[in-house]
mmCIF file of C-alpha atoms in Angstrom:
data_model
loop_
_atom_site.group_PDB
_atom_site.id
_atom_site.type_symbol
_atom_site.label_atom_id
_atom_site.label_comp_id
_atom_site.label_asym_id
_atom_site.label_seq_id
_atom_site.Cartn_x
_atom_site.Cartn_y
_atom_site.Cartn_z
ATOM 1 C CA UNK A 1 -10.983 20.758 -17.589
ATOM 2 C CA UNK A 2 -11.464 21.253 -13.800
ATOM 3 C CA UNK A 3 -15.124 22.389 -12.973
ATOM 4 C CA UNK A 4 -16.804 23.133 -9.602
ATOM 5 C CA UNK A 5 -18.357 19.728 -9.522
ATOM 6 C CA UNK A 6 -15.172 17.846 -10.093
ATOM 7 C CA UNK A 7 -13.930 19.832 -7.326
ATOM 8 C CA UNK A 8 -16.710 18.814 -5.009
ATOM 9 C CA UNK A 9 -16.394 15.102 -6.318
ATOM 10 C CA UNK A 10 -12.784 15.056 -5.048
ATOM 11 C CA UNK A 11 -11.285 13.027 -2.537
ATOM 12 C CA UNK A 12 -8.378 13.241 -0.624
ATOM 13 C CA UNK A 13 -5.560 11.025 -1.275
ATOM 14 C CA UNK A 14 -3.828 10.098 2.387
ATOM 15 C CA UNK A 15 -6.844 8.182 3.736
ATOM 16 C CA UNK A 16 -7.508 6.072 0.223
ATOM 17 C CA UNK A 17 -3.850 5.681 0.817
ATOM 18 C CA UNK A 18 -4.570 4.439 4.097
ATOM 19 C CA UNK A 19 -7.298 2.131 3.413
ATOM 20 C CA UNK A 20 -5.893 0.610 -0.145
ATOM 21 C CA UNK A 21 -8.450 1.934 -2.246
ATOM 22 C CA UNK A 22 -8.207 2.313 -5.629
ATOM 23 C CA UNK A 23 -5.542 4.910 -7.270
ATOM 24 C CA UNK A 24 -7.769 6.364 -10.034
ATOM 25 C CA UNK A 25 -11.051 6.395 -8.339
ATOM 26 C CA UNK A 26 -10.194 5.988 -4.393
ATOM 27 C CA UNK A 27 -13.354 4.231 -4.369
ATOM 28 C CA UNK A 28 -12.923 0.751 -4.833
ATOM 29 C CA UNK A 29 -10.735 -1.554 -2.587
ATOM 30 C CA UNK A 30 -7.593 -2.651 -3.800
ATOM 31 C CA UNK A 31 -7.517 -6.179 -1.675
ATOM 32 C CA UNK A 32 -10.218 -8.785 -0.725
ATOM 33 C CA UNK A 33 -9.093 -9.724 2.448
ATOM 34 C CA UNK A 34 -8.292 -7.673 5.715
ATOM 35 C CA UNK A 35 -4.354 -7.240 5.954
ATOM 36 C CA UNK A 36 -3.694 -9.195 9.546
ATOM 37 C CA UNK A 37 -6.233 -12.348 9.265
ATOM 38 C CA UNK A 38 -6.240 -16.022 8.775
ATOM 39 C CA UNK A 39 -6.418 -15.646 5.430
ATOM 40 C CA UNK A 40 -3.584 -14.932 3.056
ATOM 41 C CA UNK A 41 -3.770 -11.165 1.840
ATOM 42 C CA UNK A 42 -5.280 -11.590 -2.035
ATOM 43 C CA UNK A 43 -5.661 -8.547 -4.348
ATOM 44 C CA UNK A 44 -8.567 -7.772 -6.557
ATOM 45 C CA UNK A 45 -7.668 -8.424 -10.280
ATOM 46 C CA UNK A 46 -9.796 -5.065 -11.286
ATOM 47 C CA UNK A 47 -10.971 -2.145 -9.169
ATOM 48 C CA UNK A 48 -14.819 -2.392 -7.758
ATOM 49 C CA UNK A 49 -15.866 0.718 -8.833
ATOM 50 C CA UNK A 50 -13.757 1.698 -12.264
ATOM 51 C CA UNK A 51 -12.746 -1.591 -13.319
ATOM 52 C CA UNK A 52 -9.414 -0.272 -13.315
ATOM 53 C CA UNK A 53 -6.251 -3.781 -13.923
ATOM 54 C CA UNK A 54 -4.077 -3.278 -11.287
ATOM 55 C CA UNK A 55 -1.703 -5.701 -12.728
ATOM 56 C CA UNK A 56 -0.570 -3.054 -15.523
ATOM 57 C CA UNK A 57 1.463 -6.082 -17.470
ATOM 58 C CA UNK A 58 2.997 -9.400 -16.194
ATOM 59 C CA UNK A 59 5.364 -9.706 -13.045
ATOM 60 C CA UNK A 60 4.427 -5.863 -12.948
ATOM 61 C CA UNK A 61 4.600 -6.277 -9.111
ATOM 62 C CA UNK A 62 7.824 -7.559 -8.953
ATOM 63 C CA UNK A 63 8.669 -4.044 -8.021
ATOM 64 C CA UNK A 64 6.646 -3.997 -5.186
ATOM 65 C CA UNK A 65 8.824 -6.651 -3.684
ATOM 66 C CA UNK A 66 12.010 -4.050 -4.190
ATOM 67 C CA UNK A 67 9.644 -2.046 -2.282
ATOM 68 C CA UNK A 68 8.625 -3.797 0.716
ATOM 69 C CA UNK A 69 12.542 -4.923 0.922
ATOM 70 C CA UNK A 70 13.714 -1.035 1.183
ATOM 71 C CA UNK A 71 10.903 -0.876 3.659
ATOM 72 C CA UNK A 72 11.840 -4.520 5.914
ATOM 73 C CA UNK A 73 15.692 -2.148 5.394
ATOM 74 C CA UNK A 74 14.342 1.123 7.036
ATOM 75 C CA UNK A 75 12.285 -0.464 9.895
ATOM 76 C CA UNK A 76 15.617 -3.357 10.343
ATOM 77 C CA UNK A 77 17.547 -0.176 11.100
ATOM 78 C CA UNK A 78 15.297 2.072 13.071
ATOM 79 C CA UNK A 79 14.973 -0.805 15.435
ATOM 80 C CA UNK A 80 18.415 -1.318 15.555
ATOM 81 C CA UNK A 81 18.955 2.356 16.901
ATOM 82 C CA UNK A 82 16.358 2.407 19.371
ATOM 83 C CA UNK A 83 17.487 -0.839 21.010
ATOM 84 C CA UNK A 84 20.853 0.419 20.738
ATOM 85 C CA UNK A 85 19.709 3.646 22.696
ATOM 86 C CA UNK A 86 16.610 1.957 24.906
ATOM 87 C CA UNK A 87 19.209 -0.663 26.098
ATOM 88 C CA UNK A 88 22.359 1.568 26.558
ATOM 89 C CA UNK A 89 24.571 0.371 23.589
ATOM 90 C CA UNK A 90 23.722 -3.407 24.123
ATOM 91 C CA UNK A 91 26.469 -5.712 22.847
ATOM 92 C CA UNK A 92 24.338 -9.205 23.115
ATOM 93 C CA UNK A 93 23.483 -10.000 19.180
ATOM 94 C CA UNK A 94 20.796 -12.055 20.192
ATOM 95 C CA UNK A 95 18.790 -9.025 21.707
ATOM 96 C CA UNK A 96 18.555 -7.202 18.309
ATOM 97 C CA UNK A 97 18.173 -10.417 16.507
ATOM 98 C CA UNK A 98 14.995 -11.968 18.273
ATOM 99 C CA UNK A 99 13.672 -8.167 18.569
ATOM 100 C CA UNK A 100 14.466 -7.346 14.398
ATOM 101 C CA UNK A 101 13.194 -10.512 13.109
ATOM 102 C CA UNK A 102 10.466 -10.933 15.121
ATOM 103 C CA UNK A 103 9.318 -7.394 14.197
ATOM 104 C CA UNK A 104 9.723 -8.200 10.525
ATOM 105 C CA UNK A 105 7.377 -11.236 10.695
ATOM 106 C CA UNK A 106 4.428 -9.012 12.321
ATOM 107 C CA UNK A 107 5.124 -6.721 9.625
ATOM 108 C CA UNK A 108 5.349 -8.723 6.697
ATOM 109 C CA UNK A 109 2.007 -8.192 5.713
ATOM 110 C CA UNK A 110 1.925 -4.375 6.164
ATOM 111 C CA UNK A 111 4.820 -4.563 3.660
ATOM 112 C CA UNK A 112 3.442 -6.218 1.113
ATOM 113 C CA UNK A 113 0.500 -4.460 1.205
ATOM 114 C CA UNK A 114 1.619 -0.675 1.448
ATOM 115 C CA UNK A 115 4.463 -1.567 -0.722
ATOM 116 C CA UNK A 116 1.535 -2.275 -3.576
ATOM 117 C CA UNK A 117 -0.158 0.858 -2.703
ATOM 118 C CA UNK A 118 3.036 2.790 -2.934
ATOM 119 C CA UNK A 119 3.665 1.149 -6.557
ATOM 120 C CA UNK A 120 0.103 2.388 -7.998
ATOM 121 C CA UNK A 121 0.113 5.490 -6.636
ATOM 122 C CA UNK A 122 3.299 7.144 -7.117
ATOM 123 C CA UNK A 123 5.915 4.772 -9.075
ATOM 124 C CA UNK A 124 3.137 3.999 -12.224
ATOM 125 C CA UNK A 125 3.730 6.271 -14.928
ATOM 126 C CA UNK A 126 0.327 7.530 -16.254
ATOM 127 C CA UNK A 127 -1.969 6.648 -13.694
ATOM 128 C CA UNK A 128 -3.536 9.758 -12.278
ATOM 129 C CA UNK A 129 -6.489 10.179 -10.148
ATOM 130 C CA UNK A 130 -9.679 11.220 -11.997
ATOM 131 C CA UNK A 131 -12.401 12.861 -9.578
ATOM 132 C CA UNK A 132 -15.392 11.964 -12.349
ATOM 133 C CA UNK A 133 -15.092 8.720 -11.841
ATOM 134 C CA UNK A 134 -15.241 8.104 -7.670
ATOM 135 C CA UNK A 135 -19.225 9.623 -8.073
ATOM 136 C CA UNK A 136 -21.311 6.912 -7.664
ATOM 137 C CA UNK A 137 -22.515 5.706 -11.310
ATOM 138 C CA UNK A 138 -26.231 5.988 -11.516
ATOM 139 C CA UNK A 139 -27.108 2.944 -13.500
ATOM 140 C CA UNK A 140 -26.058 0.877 -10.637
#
């Protein structure tokens, strides 16, 4: 049942989205580490704030990796249009090589880690956002 002070309680999805929070609460953060860093990007087991698995059952993110490839896809070919267009119709391979695969090295990390968001939040059956549990719990 939706009441005023769920209403209130709710928060919007695009910038928990944006800053890998949790898909059930949007409180907690999904990862431990910053996404560009010296450190390799490691995910929390559980949300902060719900205690929500993000794992939902073994080699469950296996499909984020389908992910990130359809995403490594999309950007391989957008840049491959605008050099083609920025450059004229360039016919030196090497040009779109360097300039794709460099590109998909910087972005490596934003793929894994949007691809992971994009799995919880709209390709898991079941999990829904719930706007009672991203108050903050009193007995804390």
């Amino acid at each position: 049942m939706i009441t005023m002070s769920n209403l209130e309680n709710k928060l919007p999805v695009w910038p928990a989205v944006v800053h890998a929070k949790c898909p059930r609460c949007r409180r907690g953060d999904m990862f431990v580490t910053s996404m560009y860093g010296f450190k390799s990007q490691v995910m929390h087991k559980t949300c902060t704030h719900c205690g929500l698995t993000y794992e939902r059952e073994p080699g469950y993110f296996y499909v984020a990796m389908l992910i990130s490839y359809a995403m490594f896809v999309a950007e391989m070919i957008t840049l491959a249009v605008a050099i083609s267009v920025l450059t004229g119709g360039s016919k030196n391979p090497w040009l779109y090589i360097i300039v794709i695969l460099s590109t998909g090295v910087v972005l490596s990390p934003f793929n894994f880690r949007y691809s992971r968001v994009i799995l919880l939040y709209w390709l898991t059956p079941g999990l829904h956002y719930h706007p009672e549990l991203s108050v903050d719990n009193p007995n804390e």
